[in-house]
Amino acid sequence: MFPFAFEWVPEATRYVFMGSLYAVLISLIIILHYCAIRAFLDMICKKDDHNSHH
Amino acid sequence: MDSASAPFDSALFPEGVKRCKFKWFLFWLAVLHGPLMVGVIAMLMCWGLALHVTYLNNNYPFGLWIAADLGIIALGAGAFFTGFLRYIVNIEELKNIVNYAVVIGVVCYAAAQGILGVDIGQPLRGWFIFWHANVHSMLTEVAFCITCYFMVLCIEYFPLILENRQINKLRFFHGMAHHLHGAMPTIAAVGVFLSFFHQGSLGGVPGVLYGRPFAYREGFLVWPWTFFLFILSAIACGPCFTILVTWITEKCAGKRLVKRNVIDILAKISGRLLVLYLVLKTLDTVYWVAIAGKAGAPLSSFYANQPFGYWVLITELGILGVIPAIILLNAKARQNENILIIACILNCTGIFMNRWIMTVQALAVPVMSFDKFISYRPNWVEYASTLMFVWLGAVVIMLSYRYLPIFPQEKELNPS
């Protein structure tokens, strides 16, 4: 539920719960996008220094 | 292996390893699909005919599904805890098993969510818990954290797929896998945060039931002691489950996949945590017996109804707790593979028993003078739909083992 939904009740626990949920989701989306953009830039720049063993 | 005798899908195998013939692979997949289909039928019965096809009732709203769910989640803790030890504590040797721990974690958490999908009866309304969240419920926290942690596990599993020999030839996927590996400490930290709270909150659910003296515990701030005991028990048994599944995989593959020193590190850590858990659990039990007795609920009242006699307490803490702890703490015993595996089996069984007690037995003990004890035994629908996810997990593990580079030491341990 988003804070602008009409069912939203402005109470501390709701901000903590939903805030934590969205913080985690946003973090994961940022990490995925960061990796994808870096990989794309490496690809178009033909940069390949990824041969180290993970 | 020369190209003529190599399986026709050998181009997809990790570099320098051998796998069985494709026809044998298909044969074992087909074998697993038999019981899997029985589970699918049971699941469709639950969804189509409603939950009265099970033996769940108002006395036992938490039955086999919830106990199995909590048990599987505890076993899956090996993924987050191994990730924590590898990426945050920085134990270098664990890089050789962390990939497999992730695969096992994905399987466990997918199973846990699948079982919940059957249990809620109407999975199309599963999203209600996110939109109409009851923010005062520990179960909401569990639902949020399990869902998010499953996403984290999928992200940790993703680079393994990208490192498939053929997929990795594509520059974009190669780079993506590399950068995801670079981001893994951050992802592991998010996973640790989420796992800490959902493992704990699963313990918090029985711990806050103040109308159920068998389960209720005092605690620290809003968290009952069971919150912390569940976290500790999960991280004590998760590595043992990783060892157990690795051993089963080695037996099926007919070769060693991970070096002994890596297994030994996990077993030693697991043993120490299990001892700490047993000490705290014993203190908790003694304190709970004293408090409940003063409140008019003597210990005998909790164990008066068969099959939940005193043997439950002795088995959980003694046979399935103390014995594996002694084995796991003893370096000589750990070196003996058979004894180590027995300890892992006992430890993992103990966690299932603990979850069964805290969910099923806790609600079964009568608390009102007019209450009567009613026994519960799951029926075939519950068993089949639960075991379905075990077979499904085996299929995922078979596919991962065949096509993905999950064991970095395999080539070294099995030179061709």
Coordinates of C-alpha atoms in Angstrom, one line a residue:
Chain A
M1 CA 0.0 0.0 0.0
F2 CA 1.2 3.5 -0.8
P3 CA 0.9 6.5 1.4
F4 CA -1.4 8.2 -1.1
A5 CA -3.9 5.3 -1.1
F6 CA -7.1 6.3 0.6
E7 CA -6.9 3.3 3.0
W8 CA -3.5 4.4 4.4
V9 CA -3.6 5.1 8.1
P10 CA -0.9 7.5 9.2
E11 CA 0.6 5.6 12.1
A12 CA 4.3 5.0 13.1
T13 CA 4.2 1.2 12.6
R14 CA 2.8 1.5 9.1
Y15 CA 5.6 3.9 8.1
V16 CA 8.2 1.6 9.6
F17 CA 6.8 -1.6 8.0
M18 CA 6.0 -0.2 4.6
G19 CA 9.0 2.1 4.6
S20 CA 11.3 -0.9 5.2
L21 CA 9.6 -2.9 2.5
Y22 CA 10.0 -0.2 -0.1
A23 CA 13.6 0.6 1.1
V24 CA 14.6 -3.0 0.5
L25 CA 12.8 -3.2 -2.9
I26 CA 14.3 0.0 -4.1
S27 CA 17.8 -1.1 -2.9
L28 CA 17.5 -4.4 -4.9
I29 CA 16.2 -2.5 -8.0
I30 CA 19.1 -0.1 -7.8
I31 CA 21.7 -2.9 -7.5
L32 CA 20.3 -4.7 -10.5
H33 CA 20.1 -1.6 -12.6
Y34 CA 23.6 -0.6 -11.6
C35 CA 25.0 -4.0 -12.6
A36 CA 23.1 -4.0 -15.9
I37 CA 24.2 -0.4 -16.8
R38 CA 27.9 -1.2 -15.9
A39 CA 27.7 -4.4 -18.0
F40 CA 26.1 -2.5 -20.9
L41 CA 28.8 0.2 -20.8
D42 CA 31.5 -2.4 -20.6
M43 CA 30.0 -4.1 -23.7
I44 CA 29.8 -1.0 -25.8
C45 CA 33.3 0.1 -24.7
K46 CA 34.5 -3.4 -25.5
K47 CA 36.1 -3.5 -22.0
D48 CA 36.9 -7.0 -20.8
D49 CA 38.8 -7.3 -17.5
H50 CA 36.4 -9.8 -15.9
N51 CA 38.5 -12.9 -16.3
S52 CA 39.3 -13.1 -12.6
H53 CA 37.9 -16.2 -11.0
H54 CA 34.9 -15.4 -8.8
Chain B
M1 CA 35.9 -37.7 -22.5
D2 CA 36.1 -37.6 -26.3
S3 CA 33.5 -35.8 -28.3
A4 CA 31.9 -39.0 -29.6
S5 CA 31.1 -40.4 -26.2
A6 CA 30.2 -37.0 -24.6
P7 CA 26.5 -36.4 -23.9
F8 CA 24.9 -34.3 -26.6
D9 CA 24.3 -31.4 -24.2
S10 CA 27.9 -31.4 -23.0
A11 CA 28.5 -27.9 -24.5
L12 CA 26.3 -26.6 -21.7
F13 CA 28.3 -28.2 -18.9
P14 CA 30.7 -26.2 -16.8
E15 CA 34.3 -26.2 -18.1
G16 CA 36.3 -29.4 -17.5
V17 CA 33.7 -31.5 -15.6
K18 CA 31.9 -34.7 -16.5
R19 CA 28.2 -35.4 -16.2
C20 CA 26.1 -38.5 -16.8
K21 CA 24.5 -39.4 -20.2
F22 CA 21.5 -37.3 -21.1
K23 CA 19.2 -40.3 -21.3
W24 CA 20.0 -41.1 -17.6
F25 CA 19.4 -37.5 -16.7
L26 CA 16.0 -37.6 -18.4
F27 CA 15.2 -40.9 -16.7
W28 CA 15.8 -39.5 -13.2
L29 CA 13.8 -36.4 -14.1
A30 CA 10.9 -38.6 -15.2
V31 CA 11.2 -40.7 -11.9
L32 CA 10.9 -37.5 -9.9
H33 CA 7.9 -36.4 -11.9
G34 CA 5.8 -39.3 -10.6
P35 CA 5.4 -38.2 -7.0
L36 CA 5.6 -34.6 -8.2
M37 CA 2.4 -35.1 -10.2
V38 CA 0.7 -36.7 -7.1
G39 CA 1.6 -33.5 -5.3
V40 CA 0.1 -31.3 -8.1
I41 CA -3.1 -33.3 -7.9
A42 CA -3.3 -32.8 -4.1
M43 CA -2.6 -29.0 -4.6
L44 CA -5.3 -28.7 -7.2
M45 CA -7.7 -30.5 -4.8
C46 CA -6.9 -28.0 -2.1
W47 CA -7.5 -25.1 -4.5
G48 CA -10.5 -26.6 -6.2
L49 CA -12.4 -28.3 -3.4
A50 CA -11.1 -26.1 -0.5
L51 CA -9.2 -27.0 2.6
H52 CA -11.8 -29.5 3.9
V53 CA -10.0 -32.1 1.9
T54 CA -7.3 -31.9 4.5
Y55 CA -7.5 -32.8 8.2
L56 CA -6.9 -29.2 9.3
N57 CA -9.7 -27.9 11.6
N58 CA -10.4 -25.2 14.1
N59 CA -8.3 -27.0 16.7
Y60 CA -5.4 -27.4 14.3
P61 CA -5.3 -24.3 12.0
F62 CA -1.5 -24.8 12.0
G63 CA -0.9 -28.3 10.8
L64 CA 1.8 -30.1 8.7
W65 CA 2.1 -27.2 6.2
I66 CA 3.0 -24.5 8.7
A67 CA 5.3 -26.8 10.7
A68 CA 7.0 -27.9 7.4
D69 CA 7.1 -24.3 6.3
L70 CA 8.9 -23.1 9.4
G71 CA 11.3 -26.1 9.3
I72 CA 12.2 -25.5 5.6
I73 CA 12.8 -21.9 6.3
A74 CA 15.1 -22.8 9.2
L75 CA 17.0 -25.3 7.0
G76 CA 17.3 -22.6 4.3
A77 CA 19.1 -20.4 6.8
G78 CA 22.3 -22.0 5.5
A79 CA 22.1 -19.7 2.5
F80 CA 22.1 -16.4 4.4
F81 CA 24.4 -17.6 7.1
T82 CA 27.0 -19.0 4.7
G83 CA 26.7 -15.8 2.7
F84 CA 27.2 -13.8 5.9
L85 CA 30.3 -15.9 6.8
R86 CA 31.7 -15.6 3.3
Y87 CA 31.0 -12.0 2.4
I88 CA 30.8 -10.2 5.7
V89 CA 33.0 -12.2 8.1
N90 CA 35.2 -13.0 5.1
I91 CA 36.0 -16.7 5.6
E92 CA 37.7 -17.3 2.3
E93 CA 37.3 -21.1 2.1
L94 CA 33.5 -20.9 2.1
K95 CA 33.6 -19.5 -1.4
N96 CA 33.7 -23.2 -2.4
I97 CA 30.3 -23.9 -1.0
V98 CA 28.5 -20.6 -0.9
N99 CA 27.1 -21.1 -4.5
Y100 CA 25.5 -24.4 -3.5
A101 CA 24.2 -22.9 -0.3
V102 CA 22.4 -20.3 -2.4
V103 CA 20.9 -23.0 -4.7
I104 CA 19.6 -24.8 -1.5
G105 CA 18.3 -21.5 -0.2
V106 CA 16.4 -20.8 -3.4
V107 CA 14.9 -24.3 -3.2
C108 CA 13.9 -24.0 0.4
Y109 CA 12.4 -20.5 0.2
A110 CA 10.5 -21.4 -3.1
A111 CA 9.2 -24.5 -1.2
A112 CA 8.2 -22.4 1.8
Q113 CA 6.3 -19.9 -0.4
G114 CA 4.7 -22.7 -2.4
I115 CA 3.4 -24.4 0.7
L116 CA 2.0 -21.1 1.9
G117 CA 0.4 -20.7 -1.5
V118 CA -1.4 -24.1 -1.0
D119 CA -2.2 -23.3 2.7
I120 CA -3.9 -20.0 2.2
G121 CA -6.4 -21.8 0.0
Q122 CA -7.0 -18.9 -2.3
P123 CA -3.6 -17.9 -3.7
L124 CA -5.1 -15.3 -6.0
R125 CA -5.7 -13.3 -2.8
G126 CA -2.1 -13.7 -1.6
W127 CA -1.3 -10.1 -2.4
F128 CA -3.8 -8.9 0.2
I129 CA -1.1 -9.3 2.9
F130 CA 1.0 -6.7 1.1
W131 CA -1.7 -4.2 0.3
H132 CA -3.9 -4.6 3.4
A133 CA -1.0 -5.2 5.7
N134 CA -1.8 -5.7 9.4
V135 CA 1.3 -3.8 10.6
H136 CA 0.8 -5.0 14.2
S137 CA 1.2 -8.7 13.2
M138 CA 4.5 -10.6 13.3
L139 CA 3.2 -12.7 10.4
T140 CA 3.1 -9.5 8.2
E141 CA 6.8 -9.0 9.0
V142 CA 7.4 -12.6 8.1
A143 CA 5.5 -12.3 4.8
F144 CA 7.4 -9.1 3.8
C145 CA 10.8 -10.5 4.8
I146 CA 10.4 -13.9 3.2
T147 CA 9.2 -12.4 -0.1
C148 CA 12.0 -9.9 -0.2
Y149 CA 14.6 -12.5 0.8
F150 CA 13.4 -14.8 -1.9
M151 CA 14.1 -12.0 -4.3
V152 CA 17.6 -11.6 -2.8
L153 CA 18.2 -15.3 -3.2
C154 CA 17.1 -15.1 -6.9
I155 CA 19.5 -12.3 -7.4
E156 CA 22.3 -14.3 -5.8
Y157 CA 21.3 -17.3 -8.0
F158 CA 21.1 -15.2 -11.2
P159 CA 24.9 -14.8 -11.8
L160 CA 25.2 -18.6 -11.5
I161 CA 22.8 -18.9 -14.5
L162 CA 24.7 -16.2 -16.3
E163 CA 28.0 -18.2 -15.8
N164 CA 26.6 -21.1 -17.8
R165 CA 29.3 -21.8 -20.4
Q166 CA 27.2 -20.8 -23.3
I167 CA 25.4 -17.9 -21.8
N168 CA 28.7 -16.5 -20.4
K169 CA 30.0 -16.2 -24.0
L170 CA 27.6 -13.2 -24.5
R171 CA 29.5 -10.1 -23.4
F172 CA 26.6 -8.4 -21.7
F173 CA 25.7 -11.5 -19.6
H174 CA 29.4 -12.0 -18.8
G175 CA 29.7 -8.5 -17.6
M176 CA 26.4 -8.6 -15.7
A177 CA 27.6 -11.8 -13.8
H178 CA 30.9 -10.1 -13.0
H179 CA 29.3 -6.9 -11.6
L180 CA 26.7 -8.9 -9.7
H181 CA 29.5 -10.8 -8.0
G182 CA 31.0 -7.5 -7.1
A183 CA 27.8 -6.4 -5.5
M184 CA 27.4 -9.6 -3.6
P185 CA 28.6 -8.3 -0.2
T186 CA 25.8 -5.6 -0.3
I187 CA 23.2 -8.2 -1.4
A188 CA 24.4 -10.6 1.3
A189 CA 24.0 -7.8 3.9
V190 CA 20.4 -7.1 2.8
G191 CA 19.8 -10.9 3.0
V192 CA 21.2 -11.1 6.5
F193 CA 19.0 -8.2 7.6
L194 CA 15.9 -9.8 6.1
S195 CA 16.7 -13.3 7.4
F196 CA 17.4 -12.1 10.9
F197 CA 13.9 -10.6 11.1
H198 CA 11.8 -13.3 9.5
Q199 CA 13.6 -16.2 11.3
G200 CA 13.0 -14.3 14.5
S201 CA 9.4 -13.3 13.8
L202 CA 8.5 -16.9 13.0
G203 CA 9.6 -17.5 16.6
G204 CA 7.8 -14.4 17.8
V205 CA 4.4 -15.7 16.4
P206 CA 4.0 -18.4 19.1
G207 CA 5.9 -16.4 21.7
V208 CA 3.3 -13.6 21.8
L209 CA 0.3 -15.9 22.2
Y210 CA -0.5 -14.9 25.8
G211 CA -3.6 -17.1 25.9
R212 CA -1.4 -20.2 25.2
P213 CA 0.9 -20.8 28.2
F214 CA 2.7 -23.6 26.3
A215 CA 4.0 -21.1 23.8
Y216 CA 4.0 -17.7 25.5
R217 CA 7.3 -16.2 26.6
E218 CA 8.4 -12.9 28.1
G219 CA 11.1 -11.1 26.2
F220 CA 13.1 -8.0 25.3
L221 CA 11.1 -5.0 24.1
V222 CA 8.5 -6.3 21.6
W223 CA 10.4 -9.5 20.9
P224 CA 9.7 -12.7 23.0
W225 CA 12.6 -15.0 23.8
T226 CA 11.4 -17.4 21.1
F227 CA 12.3 -14.7 18.6
F228 CA 16.0 -15.0 19.4
L229 CA 15.9 -18.8 20.0
F230 CA 14.4 -19.3 16.5
I231 CA 17.2 -17.2 14.9
L232 CA 19.9 -19.1 16.8
S233 CA 18.4 -22.5 16.1
A234 CA 18.1 -21.7 12.3
I235 CA 21.8 -20.6 12.0
A236 CA 22.8 -23.7 14.0
C237 CA 21.0 -26.1 11.7
G238 CA 21.2 -24.3 8.3
P239 CA 24.9 -25.1 7.7
C240 CA 24.2 -28.8 8.7
F241 CA 21.5 -29.0 6.0
T242 CA 24.0 -27.5 3.5
I243 CA 26.5 -30.3 4.4
L244 CA 23.8 -32.9 4.2
V245 CA 22.5 -31.9 0.8
T246 CA 26.1 -31.6 -0.5
W247 CA 26.8 -35.1 0.8
I248 CA 23.6 -36.5 -0.9
T249 CA 24.7 -34.7 -4.2
E250 CA 28.2 -36.3 -3.9
K251 CA 26.7 -39.7 -3.4
C252 CA 24.3 -39.3 -6.4
A253 CA 27.2 -37.9 -8.6
G254 CA 29.6 -40.5 -7.4
K255 CA 32.4 -38.1 -6.8
R256 CA 33.7 -35.5 -4.2
L257 CA 32.6 -32.0 -4.9
V258 CA 33.8 -30.0 -1.9
K259 CA 37.0 -30.4 0.1
R260 CA 36.8 -31.7 3.6
N261 CA 38.2 -28.6 5.3
V262 CA 35.3 -26.5 3.9
I263 CA 32.8 -29.0 5.3
D264 CA 34.7 -29.0 8.6
I265 CA 34.5 -25.2 9.0
L266 CA 30.7 -25.3 8.5
A267 CA 30.3 -28.3 10.9
K268 CA 32.4 -26.7 13.6
I269 CA 30.5 -23.4 13.4
S270 CA 27.2 -25.2 13.4
G271 CA 28.3 -27.2 16.5
R272 CA 29.3 -24.2 18.5
L273 CA 26.0 -22.4 17.7
L274 CA 24.0 -25.5 18.5
V275 CA 25.7 -25.7 22.0
L276 CA 24.9 -22.0 22.6
Y277 CA 21.3 -22.6 21.4
L278 CA 20.9 -25.6 23.7
V279 CA 22.1 -23.7 26.7
L280 CA 19.8 -20.8 26.1
K281 CA 16.9 -23.1 25.2
T282 CA 17.4 -25.1 28.4
L283 CA 17.4 -21.9 30.5
D284 CA 14.3 -20.7 28.6
T285 CA 12.6 -24.0 29.3
V286 CA 13.5 -24.0 33.1
Y287 CA 12.3 -20.4 33.4
W288 CA 9.1 -21.1 31.4
V289 CA 8.3 -24.1 33.6
A290 CA 8.7 -22.0 36.8
I291 CA 6.6 -19.1 35.5
A292 CA 3.9 -21.3 34.0
G293 CA 3.7 -23.4 37.2
K294 CA 3.1 -20.2 39.3
A295 CA 0.4 -19.2 36.9
G296 CA -1.4 -22.5 37.5
A297 CA -0.2 -24.5 34.5
P298 CA 2.1 -27.2 35.8
L299 CA 4.6 -28.9 33.4
S300 CA 2.6 -32.1 33.5
S301 CA -0.4 -30.4 32.0
F302 CA 1.5 -29.7 28.8
Y303 CA 2.6 -33.3 28.3
A304 CA -0.6 -35.1 29.5
N305 CA -2.0 -35.7 26.1
Q306 CA -0.7 -38.5 23.9
P307 CA 1.1 -38.5 21.5
F308 CA 2.6 -35.3 23.0
G309 CA 4.2 -36.9 26.1
Y310 CA 7.4 -36.1 28.0
W311 CA 9.3 -38.0 25.3
V312 CA 8.8 -34.9 23.0
L313 CA 10.9 -32.7 25.4
I314 CA 13.6 -35.4 25.9
T315 CA 13.8 -36.2 22.2
E316 CA 14.0 -32.5 21.1
L317 CA 16.6 -31.4 23.5
G318 CA 18.4 -34.6 24.1
I319 CA 18.6 -37.0 21.2
L320 CA 18.2 -34.4 18.5
G321 CA 20.1 -31.6 20.3
V322 CA 22.8 -32.8 22.7
I323 CA 24.0 -35.8 20.6
P324 CA 24.6 -33.8 17.4
A325 CA 26.2 -31.0 19.4
I326 CA 28.7 -33.4 21.0
I327 CA 29.5 -34.9 17.6
L328 CA 29.9 -31.5 15.9
L329 CA 32.1 -30.2 18.6
N330 CA 34.5 -33.2 18.5
A331 CA 37.1 -32.8 15.7
K332 CA 37.7 -36.5 15.5
A333 CA 34.0 -37.3 15.1
R334 CA 33.7 -34.6 12.4
Q335 CA 36.4 -36.2 10.4
N336 CA 34.4 -39.4 10.2
E337 CA 31.9 -38.7 7.3
N338 CA 29.3 -41.2 8.5
I339 CA 29.2 -39.8 12.0
L340 CA 29.1 -36.3 10.7
I341 CA 26.2 -37.0 8.5
I342 CA 24.3 -38.7 11.3
A343 CA 24.9 -35.5 13.4
C344 CA 23.5 -33.4 10.5
I345 CA 20.4 -35.6 10.1
L346 CA 19.8 -35.4 13.9
N347 CA 20.2 -31.6 13.9
C348 CA 17.9 -31.1 10.9
T349 CA 15.3 -33.4 12.4
G350 CA 15.5 -31.6 15.7
I351 CA 14.7 -28.3 14.0
F352 CA 11.6 -29.8 12.4
M353 CA 10.5 -31.2 15.7
N354 CA 11.0 -27.9 17.4
R355 CA 8.9 -26.1 14.8
W356 CA 6.2 -28.8 15.0
I357 CA 6.1 -28.4 18.8
M358 CA 5.9 -24.6 18.7
T359 CA 3.1 -24.5 16.1
V360 CA 1.1 -27.7 16.4
Q361 CA 1.6 -28.9 20.0
A362 CA 1.4 -25.4 21.3
L363 CA -2.1 -24.9 19.9
A364 CA -3.2 -28.4 20.7
V365 CA -2.8 -28.2 24.5
P366 CA -6.3 -27.4 26.0
V367 CA -6.3 -24.1 27.9
M368 CA -9.9 -23.8 29.0
S369 CA -11.6 -26.1 31.6
F370 CA -14.2 -27.1 28.9
D371 CA -11.6 -27.7 26.2
K372 CA -10.9 -31.3 25.1
F373 CA -7.7 -32.5 23.5
I374 CA -8.2 -33.6 19.9
S375 CA -5.5 -35.4 18.1
Y376 CA -4.3 -34.6 14.6
R377 CA -2.7 -36.6 11.9
P378 CA -2.1 -35.1 8.5
N379 CA -3.8 -36.9 5.6
W380 CA -2.3 -37.8 2.2
V381 CA -3.3 -34.5 0.6
E382 CA -1.2 -32.6 3.1
Y383 CA 1.8 -35.0 2.8
A384 CA 1.7 -35.1 -1.0
S385 CA 1.4 -31.3 -1.5
T386 CA 4.3 -30.8 1.0
L387 CA 6.5 -33.4 -0.5
M388 CA 5.8 -32.0 -3.9
F389 CA 8.2 -29.2 -3.2
V390 CA 10.9 -31.7 -2.1
W391 CA 10.7 -33.3 -5.5
L392 CA 10.6 -29.9 -7.2
G393 CA 13.7 -28.9 -5.3
A394 CA 15.5 -32.1 -6.4
V395 CA 14.7 -31.2 -10.0
V396 CA 16.1 -27.6 -9.6
I397 CA 19.3 -29.1 -7.9
M398 CA 19.7 -31.6 -10.7
L399 CA 19.5 -28.9 -13.4
S400 CA 21.8 -26.6 -11.5
Y401 CA 24.4 -29.3 -10.9
R402 CA 24.4 -30.4 -14.5
Y403 CA 24.5 -27.0 -16.2
L404 CA 25.9 -24.4 -13.7
P405 CA 29.3 -23.9 -12.2
I406 CA 28.3 -24.3 -8.5
F407 CA 31.3 -26.3 -7.3
P408 CA 34.6 -24.5 -7.9
Q409 CA 36.6 -27.4 -6.5
E410 CA 35.0 -30.1 -8.6
K411 CA 37.6 -30.0 -11.4
E412 CA 40.5 -30.1 -9.0
L413 CA 39.0 -33.0 -7.0
N414 CA 38.1 -35.0 -10.1
P415 CA 40.9 -34.6 -12.7
S416 CA 40.0 -36.3 -15.9

